[in-house]
PDB file of C-alpha atoms in Angstrom:
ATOM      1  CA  UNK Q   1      41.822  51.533 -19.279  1.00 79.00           C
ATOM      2  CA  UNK Q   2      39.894  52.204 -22.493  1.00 88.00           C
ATOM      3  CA  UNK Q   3      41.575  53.477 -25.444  1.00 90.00           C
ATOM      4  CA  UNK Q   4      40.069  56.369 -27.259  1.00 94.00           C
ATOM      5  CA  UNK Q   5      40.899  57.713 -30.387  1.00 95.00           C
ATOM      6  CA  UNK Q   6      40.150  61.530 -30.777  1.00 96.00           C
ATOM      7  CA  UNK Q   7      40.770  63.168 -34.515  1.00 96.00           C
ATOM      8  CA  UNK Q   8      40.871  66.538 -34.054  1.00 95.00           C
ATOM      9  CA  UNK Q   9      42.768  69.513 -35.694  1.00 93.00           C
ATOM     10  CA  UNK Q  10      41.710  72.462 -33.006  1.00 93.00           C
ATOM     11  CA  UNK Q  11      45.170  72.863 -30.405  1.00 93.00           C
ATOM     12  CA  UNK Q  12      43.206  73.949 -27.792  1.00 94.00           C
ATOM     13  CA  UNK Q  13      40.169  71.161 -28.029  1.00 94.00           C
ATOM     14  CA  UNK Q  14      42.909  68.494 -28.371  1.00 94.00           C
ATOM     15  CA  UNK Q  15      44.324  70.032 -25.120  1.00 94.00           C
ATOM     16  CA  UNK Q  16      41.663  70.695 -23.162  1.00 94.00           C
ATOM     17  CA  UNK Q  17      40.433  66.978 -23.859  1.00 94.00           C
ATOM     18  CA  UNK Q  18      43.755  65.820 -22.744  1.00 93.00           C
ATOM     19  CA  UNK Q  19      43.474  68.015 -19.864  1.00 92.00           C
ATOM     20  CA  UNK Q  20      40.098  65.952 -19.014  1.00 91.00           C
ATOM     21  CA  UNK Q  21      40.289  62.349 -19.728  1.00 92.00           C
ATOM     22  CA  UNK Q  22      44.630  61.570 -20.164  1.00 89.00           C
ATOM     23  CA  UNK Q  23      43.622  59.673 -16.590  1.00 89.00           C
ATOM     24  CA  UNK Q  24      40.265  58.181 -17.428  1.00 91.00           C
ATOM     25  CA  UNK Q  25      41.408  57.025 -20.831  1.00 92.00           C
ATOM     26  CA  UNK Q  26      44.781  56.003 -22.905  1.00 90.00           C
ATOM     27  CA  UNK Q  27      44.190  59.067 -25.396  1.00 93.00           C
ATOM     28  CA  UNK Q  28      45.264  59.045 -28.451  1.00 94.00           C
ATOM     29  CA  UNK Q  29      45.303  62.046 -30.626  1.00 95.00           C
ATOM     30  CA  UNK Q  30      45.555  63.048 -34.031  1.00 94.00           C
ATOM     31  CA  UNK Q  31      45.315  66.660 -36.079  1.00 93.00           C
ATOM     32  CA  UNK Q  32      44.265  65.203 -39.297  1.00 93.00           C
ATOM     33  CA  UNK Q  33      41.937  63.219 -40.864  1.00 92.00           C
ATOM     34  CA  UNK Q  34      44.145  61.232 -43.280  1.00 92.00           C
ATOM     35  CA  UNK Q  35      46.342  60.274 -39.567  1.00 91.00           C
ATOM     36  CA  UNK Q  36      43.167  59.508 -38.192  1.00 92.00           C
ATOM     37  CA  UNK Q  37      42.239  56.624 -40.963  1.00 91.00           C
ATOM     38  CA  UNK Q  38      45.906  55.259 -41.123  1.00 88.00           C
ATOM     39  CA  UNK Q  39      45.778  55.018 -36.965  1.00 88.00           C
ATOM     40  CA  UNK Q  40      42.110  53.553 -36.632  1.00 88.00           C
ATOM     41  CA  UNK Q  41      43.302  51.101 -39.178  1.00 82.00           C
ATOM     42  CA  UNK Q  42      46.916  49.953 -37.235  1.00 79.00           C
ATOM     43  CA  UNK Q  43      44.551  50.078 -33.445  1.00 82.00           C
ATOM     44  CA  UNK Q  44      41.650  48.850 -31.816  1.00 83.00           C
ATOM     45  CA  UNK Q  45      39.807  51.270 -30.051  1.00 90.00           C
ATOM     46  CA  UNK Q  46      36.929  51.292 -27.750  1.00 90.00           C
ATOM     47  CA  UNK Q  47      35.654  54.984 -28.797  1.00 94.00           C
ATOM     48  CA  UNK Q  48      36.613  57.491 -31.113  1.00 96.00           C
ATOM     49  CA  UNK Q  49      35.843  61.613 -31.172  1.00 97.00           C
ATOM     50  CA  UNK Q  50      35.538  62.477 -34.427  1.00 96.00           C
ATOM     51  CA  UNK Q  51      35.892  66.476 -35.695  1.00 94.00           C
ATOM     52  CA  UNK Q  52      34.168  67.288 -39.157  1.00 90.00           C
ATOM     53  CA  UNK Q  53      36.237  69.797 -40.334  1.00 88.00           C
ATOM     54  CA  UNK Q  54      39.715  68.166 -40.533  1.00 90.00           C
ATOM     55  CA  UNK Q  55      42.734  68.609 -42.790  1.00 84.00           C
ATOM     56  CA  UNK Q  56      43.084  66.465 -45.744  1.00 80.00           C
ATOM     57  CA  UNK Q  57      40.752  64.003 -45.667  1.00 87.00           C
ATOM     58  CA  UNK Q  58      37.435  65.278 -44.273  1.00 90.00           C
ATOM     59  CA  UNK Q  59      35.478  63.777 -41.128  1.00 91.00           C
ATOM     60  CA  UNK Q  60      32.660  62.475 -42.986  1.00 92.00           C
ATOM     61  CA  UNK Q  61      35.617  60.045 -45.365  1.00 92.00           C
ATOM     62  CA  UNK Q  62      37.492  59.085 -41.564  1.00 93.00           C
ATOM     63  CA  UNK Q  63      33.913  57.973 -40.570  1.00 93.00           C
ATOM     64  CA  UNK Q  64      32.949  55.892 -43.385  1.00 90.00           C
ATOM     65  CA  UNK Q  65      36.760  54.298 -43.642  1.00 89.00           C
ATOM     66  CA  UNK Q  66      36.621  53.594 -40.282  1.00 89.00           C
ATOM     67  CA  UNK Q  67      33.123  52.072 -39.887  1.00 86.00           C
ATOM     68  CA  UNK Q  68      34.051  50.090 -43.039  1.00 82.00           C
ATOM     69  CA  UNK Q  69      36.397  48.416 -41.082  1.00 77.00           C
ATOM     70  CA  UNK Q  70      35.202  48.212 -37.128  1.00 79.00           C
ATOM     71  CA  UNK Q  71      32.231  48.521 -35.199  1.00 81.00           C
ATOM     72  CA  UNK Q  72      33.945  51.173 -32.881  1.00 88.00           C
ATOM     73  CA  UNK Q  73      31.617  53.605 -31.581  1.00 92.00           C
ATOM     74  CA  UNK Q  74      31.877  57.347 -33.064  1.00 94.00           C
ATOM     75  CA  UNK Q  75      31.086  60.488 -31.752  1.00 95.00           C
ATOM     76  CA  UNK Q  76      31.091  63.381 -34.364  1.00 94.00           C
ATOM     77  CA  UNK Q  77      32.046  67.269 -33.067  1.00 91.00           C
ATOM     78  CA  UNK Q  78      31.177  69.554 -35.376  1.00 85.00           C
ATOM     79  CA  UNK Q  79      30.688  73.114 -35.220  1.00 80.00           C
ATOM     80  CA  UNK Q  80      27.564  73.632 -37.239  1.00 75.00           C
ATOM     81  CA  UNK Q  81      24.079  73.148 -35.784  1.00 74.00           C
ATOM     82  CA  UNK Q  82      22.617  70.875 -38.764  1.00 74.00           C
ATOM     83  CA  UNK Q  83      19.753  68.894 -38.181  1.00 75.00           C
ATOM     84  CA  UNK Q  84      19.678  66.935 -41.862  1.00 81.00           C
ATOM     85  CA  UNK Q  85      23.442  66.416 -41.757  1.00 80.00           C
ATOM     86  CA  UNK Q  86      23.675  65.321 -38.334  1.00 80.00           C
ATOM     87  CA  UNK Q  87      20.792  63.085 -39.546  1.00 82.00           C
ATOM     88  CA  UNK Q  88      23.297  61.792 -42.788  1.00 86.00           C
ATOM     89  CA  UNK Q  89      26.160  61.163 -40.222  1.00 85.00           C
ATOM     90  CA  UNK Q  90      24.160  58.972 -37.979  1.00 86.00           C
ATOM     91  CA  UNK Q  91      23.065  56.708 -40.749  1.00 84.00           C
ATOM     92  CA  UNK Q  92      26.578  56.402 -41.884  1.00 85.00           C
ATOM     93  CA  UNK Q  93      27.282  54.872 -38.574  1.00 87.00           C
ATOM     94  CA  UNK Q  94      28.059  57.725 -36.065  1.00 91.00           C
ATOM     95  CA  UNK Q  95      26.756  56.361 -32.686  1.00 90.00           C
ATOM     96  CA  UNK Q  96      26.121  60.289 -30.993  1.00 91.00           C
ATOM     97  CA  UNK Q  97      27.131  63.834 -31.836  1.00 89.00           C
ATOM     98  CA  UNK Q  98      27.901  66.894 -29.884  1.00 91.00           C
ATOM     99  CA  UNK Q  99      27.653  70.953 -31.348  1.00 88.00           C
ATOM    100  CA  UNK Q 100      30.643  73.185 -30.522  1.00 88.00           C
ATOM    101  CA  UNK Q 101      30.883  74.820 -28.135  1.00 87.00           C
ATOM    102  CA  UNK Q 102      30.568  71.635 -26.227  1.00 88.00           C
ATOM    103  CA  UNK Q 103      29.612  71.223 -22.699  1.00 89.00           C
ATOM    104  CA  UNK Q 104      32.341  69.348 -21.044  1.00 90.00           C
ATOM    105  CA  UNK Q 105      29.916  67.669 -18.569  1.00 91.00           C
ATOM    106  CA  UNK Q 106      27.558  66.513 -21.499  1.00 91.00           C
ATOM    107  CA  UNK Q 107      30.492  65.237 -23.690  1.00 92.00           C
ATOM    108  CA  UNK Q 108      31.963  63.316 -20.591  1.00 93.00           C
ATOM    109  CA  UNK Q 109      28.362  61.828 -20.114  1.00 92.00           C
ATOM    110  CA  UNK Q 110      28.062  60.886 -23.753  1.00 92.00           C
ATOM    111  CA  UNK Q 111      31.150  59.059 -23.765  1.00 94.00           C
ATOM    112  CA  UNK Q 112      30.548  56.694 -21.001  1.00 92.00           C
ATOM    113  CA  UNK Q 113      27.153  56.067 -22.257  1.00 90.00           C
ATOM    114  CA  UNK Q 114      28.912  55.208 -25.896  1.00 90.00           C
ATOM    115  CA  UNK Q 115      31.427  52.982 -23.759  1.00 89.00           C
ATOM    116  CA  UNK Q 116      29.010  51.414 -21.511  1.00 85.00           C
ATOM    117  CA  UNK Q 117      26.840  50.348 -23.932  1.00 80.00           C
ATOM    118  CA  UNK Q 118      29.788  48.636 -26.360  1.00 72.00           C
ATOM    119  CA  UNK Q 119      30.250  46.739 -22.884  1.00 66.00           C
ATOM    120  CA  UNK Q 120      26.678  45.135 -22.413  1.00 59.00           C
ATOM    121  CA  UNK Q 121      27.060  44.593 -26.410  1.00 55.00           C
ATOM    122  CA  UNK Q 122      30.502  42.868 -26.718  1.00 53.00           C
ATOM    123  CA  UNK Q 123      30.547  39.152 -27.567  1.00 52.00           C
ATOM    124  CA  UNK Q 124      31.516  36.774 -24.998  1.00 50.00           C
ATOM    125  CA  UNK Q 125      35.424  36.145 -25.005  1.00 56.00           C
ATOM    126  CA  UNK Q 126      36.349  33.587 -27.809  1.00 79.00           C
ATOM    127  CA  UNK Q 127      39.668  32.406 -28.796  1.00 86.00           C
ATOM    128  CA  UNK Q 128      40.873  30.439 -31.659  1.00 88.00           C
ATOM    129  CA  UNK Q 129      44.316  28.889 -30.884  1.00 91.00           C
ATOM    130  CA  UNK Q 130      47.314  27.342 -32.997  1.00 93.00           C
ATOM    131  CA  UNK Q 131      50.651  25.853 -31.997  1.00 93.00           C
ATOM    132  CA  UNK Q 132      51.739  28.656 -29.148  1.00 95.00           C
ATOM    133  CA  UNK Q 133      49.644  31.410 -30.751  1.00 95.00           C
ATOM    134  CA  UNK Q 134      45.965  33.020 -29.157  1.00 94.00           C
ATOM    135  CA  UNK Q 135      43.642  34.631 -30.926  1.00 92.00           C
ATOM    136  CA  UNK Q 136      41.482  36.648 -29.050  1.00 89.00           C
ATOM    137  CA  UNK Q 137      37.903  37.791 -30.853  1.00 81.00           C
ATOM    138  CA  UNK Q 138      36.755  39.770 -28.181  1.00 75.00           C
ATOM    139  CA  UNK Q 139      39.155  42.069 -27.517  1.00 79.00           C
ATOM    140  CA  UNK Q 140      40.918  41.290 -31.471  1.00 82.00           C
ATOM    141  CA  UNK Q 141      44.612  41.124 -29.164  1.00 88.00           C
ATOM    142  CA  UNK Q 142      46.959  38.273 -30.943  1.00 94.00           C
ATOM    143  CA  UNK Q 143      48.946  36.763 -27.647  1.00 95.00           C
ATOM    144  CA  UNK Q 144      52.203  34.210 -29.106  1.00 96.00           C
ATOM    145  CA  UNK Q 145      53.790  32.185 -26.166  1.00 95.00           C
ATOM    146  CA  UNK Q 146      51.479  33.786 -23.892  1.00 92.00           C
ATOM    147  CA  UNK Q 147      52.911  37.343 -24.690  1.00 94.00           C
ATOM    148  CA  UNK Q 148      50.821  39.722 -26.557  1.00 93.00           C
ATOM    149  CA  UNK Q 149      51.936  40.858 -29.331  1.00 94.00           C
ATOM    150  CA  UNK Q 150      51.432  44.146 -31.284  1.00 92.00           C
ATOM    151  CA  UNK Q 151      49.780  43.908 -34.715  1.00 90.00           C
ATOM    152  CA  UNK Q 152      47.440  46.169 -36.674  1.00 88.00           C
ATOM    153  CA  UNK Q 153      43.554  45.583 -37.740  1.00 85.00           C
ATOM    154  CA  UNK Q 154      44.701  44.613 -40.604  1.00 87.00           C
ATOM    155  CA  UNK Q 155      47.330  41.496 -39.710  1.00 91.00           C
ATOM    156  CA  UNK Q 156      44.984  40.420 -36.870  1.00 90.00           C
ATOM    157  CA  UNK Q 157      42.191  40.529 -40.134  1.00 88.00           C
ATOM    158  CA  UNK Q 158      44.173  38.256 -42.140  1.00 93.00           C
ATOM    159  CA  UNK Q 159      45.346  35.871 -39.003  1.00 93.00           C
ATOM    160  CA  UNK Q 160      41.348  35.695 -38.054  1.00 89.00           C
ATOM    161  CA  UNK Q 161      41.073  33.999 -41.501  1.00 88.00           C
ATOM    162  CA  UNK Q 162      43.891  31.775 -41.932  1.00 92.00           C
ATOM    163  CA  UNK Q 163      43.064  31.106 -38.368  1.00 90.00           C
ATOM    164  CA  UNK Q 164      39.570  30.088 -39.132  1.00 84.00           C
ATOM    165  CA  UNK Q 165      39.999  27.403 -42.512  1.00 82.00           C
ATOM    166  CA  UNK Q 166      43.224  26.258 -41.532  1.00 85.00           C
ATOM    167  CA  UNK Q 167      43.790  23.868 -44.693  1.00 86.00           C
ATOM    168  CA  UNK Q 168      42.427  26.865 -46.899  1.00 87.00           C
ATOM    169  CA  UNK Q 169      44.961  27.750 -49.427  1.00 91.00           C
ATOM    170  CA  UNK Q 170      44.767  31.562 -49.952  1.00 90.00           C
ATOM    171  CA  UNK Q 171      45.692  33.369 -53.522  1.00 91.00           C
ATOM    172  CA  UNK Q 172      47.082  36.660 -52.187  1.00 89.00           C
ATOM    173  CA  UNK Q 173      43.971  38.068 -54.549  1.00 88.00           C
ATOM    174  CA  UNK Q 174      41.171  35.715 -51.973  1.00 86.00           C
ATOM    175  CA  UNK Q 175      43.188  37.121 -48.923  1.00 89.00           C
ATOM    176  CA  UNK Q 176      42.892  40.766 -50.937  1.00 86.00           C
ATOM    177  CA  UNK Q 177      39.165  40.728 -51.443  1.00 82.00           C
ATOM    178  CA  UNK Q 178      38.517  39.298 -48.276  1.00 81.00           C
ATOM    179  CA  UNK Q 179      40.549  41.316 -45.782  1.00 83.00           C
ATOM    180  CA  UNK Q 180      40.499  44.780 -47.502  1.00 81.00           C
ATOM    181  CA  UNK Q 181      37.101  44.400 -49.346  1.00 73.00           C
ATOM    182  CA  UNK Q 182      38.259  45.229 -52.478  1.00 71.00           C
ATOM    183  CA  UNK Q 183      39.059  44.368 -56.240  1.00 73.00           C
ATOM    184  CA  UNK Q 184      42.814  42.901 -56.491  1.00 75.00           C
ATOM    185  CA  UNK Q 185      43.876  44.798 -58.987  1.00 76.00           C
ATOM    186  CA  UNK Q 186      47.181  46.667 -58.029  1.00 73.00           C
ATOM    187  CA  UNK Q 187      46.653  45.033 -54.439  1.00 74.00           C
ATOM    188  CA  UNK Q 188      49.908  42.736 -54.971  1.00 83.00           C
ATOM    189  CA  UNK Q 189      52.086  44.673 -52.838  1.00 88.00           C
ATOM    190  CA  UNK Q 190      49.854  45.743 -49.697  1.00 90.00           C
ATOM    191  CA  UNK Q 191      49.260  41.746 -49.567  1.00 91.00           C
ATOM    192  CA  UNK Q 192      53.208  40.853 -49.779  1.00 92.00           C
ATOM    193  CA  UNK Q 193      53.789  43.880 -47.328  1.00 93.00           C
ATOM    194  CA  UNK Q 194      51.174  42.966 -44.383  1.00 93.00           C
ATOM    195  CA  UNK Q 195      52.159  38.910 -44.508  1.00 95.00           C
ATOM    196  CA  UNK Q 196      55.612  39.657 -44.554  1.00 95.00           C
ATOM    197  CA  UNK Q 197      55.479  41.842 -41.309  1.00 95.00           C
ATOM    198  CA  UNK Q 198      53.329  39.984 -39.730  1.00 95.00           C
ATOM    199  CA  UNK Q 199      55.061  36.648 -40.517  1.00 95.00           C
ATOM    200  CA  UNK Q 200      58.780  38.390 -38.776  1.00 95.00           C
ATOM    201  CA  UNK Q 201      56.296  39.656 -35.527  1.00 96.00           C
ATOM    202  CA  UNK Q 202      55.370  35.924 -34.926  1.00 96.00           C
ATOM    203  CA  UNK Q 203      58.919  34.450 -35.933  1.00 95.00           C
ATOM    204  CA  UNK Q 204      60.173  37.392 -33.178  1.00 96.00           C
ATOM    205  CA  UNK Q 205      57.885  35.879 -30.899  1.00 96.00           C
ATOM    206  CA  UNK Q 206      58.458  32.391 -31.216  1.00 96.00           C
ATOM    207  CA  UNK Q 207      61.441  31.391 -33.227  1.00 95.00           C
ATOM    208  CA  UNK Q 208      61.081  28.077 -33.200  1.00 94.00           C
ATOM    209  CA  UNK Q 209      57.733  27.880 -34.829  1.00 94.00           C
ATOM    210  CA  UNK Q 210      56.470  29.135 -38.393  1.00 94.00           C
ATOM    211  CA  UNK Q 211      52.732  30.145 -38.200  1.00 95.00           C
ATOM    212  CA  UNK Q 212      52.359  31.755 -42.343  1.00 96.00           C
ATOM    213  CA  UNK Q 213      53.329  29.128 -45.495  1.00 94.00           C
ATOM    214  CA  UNK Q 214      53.504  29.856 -48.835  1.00 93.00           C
ATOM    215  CA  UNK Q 215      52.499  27.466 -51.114  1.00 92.00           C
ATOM    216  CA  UNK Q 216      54.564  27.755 -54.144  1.00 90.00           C
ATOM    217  CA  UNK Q 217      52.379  28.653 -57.381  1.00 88.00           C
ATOM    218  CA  UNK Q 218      49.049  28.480 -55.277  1.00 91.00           C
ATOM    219  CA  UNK Q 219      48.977  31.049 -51.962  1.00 91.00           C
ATOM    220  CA  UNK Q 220      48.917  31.498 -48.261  1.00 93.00           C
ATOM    221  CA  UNK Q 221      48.022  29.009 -45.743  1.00 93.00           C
ATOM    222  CA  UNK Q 222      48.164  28.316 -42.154  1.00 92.00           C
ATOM    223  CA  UNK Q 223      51.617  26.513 -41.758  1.00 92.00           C
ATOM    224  CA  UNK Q 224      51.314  22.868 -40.875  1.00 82.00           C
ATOM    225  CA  UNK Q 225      51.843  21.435 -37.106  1.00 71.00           C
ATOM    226  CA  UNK Q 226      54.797  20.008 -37.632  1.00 63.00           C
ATOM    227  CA  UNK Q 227      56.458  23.060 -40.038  1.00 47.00           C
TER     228      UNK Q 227
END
């Protein structure tokens, strides 16, 4: 079942799209635009329905956070019929709009074109493997003694890389730049936050292995076979 996101702050859209697609789709939904970045970057999603005119942040910010981070497909609601800022939006990386009032049939259709078309797109399955632990790059799921296990974009970004230069020593301001895209400064603590909770989900899932190292005085690396 594909999982779409839908940011929306309207009671009665969020319902009536429940109403439609709770057994097409595992819906998630959010009222706000600042819930809408902090869930897009904990899941993976295969679509997300995107309002404009959101709480806190605003639907334009939740699209360019989001598209920063994923290639997810977007569709943009919006109530106001505007050529040159639908234009804008679709630059920015929204992959289809729809004008409120929507037609339900139209949406529905739009959706399935979005999903089908992420489907001929998406890369052929690849894995990266170490000790009892599966990376998979397809579907960015993180599977530890053949269990999947539930991490967000974030953890699975910085597993991907200490995954893929395995005698790479990181300095939590490398694995800063690199994962969230951005100057270290101030970044200490998200760094020591995300490798600690991610290192406690893999010892949960496999006591008997250590998958993270820290190398005293020097960073983050993969943890050696036989650590």
């Amino acid at each position: 079942m594909k999982k779409v996101l839908i940011v929306e702050d309207d009671e009665n859209i969020c319902q009536l799209l429940n109403h439609l697609f709770q057994e097409k789709y595992q819906l998630t939904i959010v009222r706000s635009g600042t819930e809408g970045v902090i869930r897009a970057s904990e899941e993976t999603f295969d679509l997300v329905i995107l309002d404009l005119m959101l709480p806190g942040v605003t639907g334009e910010s939740v699209l360019k956070s989001i598209k920063k981070e994923s290639a997810v497909p977007v569709i943009i609601m919006t109530a106001v019929n505007d050529k040159k800022k639908t234009v804008e939006l679709l630059k920015e990386g929204a992959a289809d709009y729809v004008t409120k009032p929507f037609d339900i049939e139209e949406l529905e259709a739009r959706i399935e074109v979005q999903l089908r078309n992420t489907a001929i797109l998406a890369p052929q399955e690849k894995t990266m493997a170490f000790k009892n632990l599966t990376l998979n790059m397809a579907s960015y799921e993180v599977s530890v003694c053949s269990k999947q296990i539930d991490i967000s974009h974030k953890e699975y970004q910085l597993l991907e890389l200490l995954l893929s230069y395995p005698n790479k020593i990181y300095s939590k301001a490398n694995l800063y730049e690199r994962v969230w895209g951005d100057s270290y400064i101030g970044g200490e603590n998200t760094v020591n936050v995300h490798i600690s909770t991610l290192r406690k989900k893999l010892k949960a899932a496999d006591p008997d292995n250590e998958y993270i190292e820290t190398i005293w005085g020097m960073g983050i690396r993969l943890a050696k076979e036989d650590s």
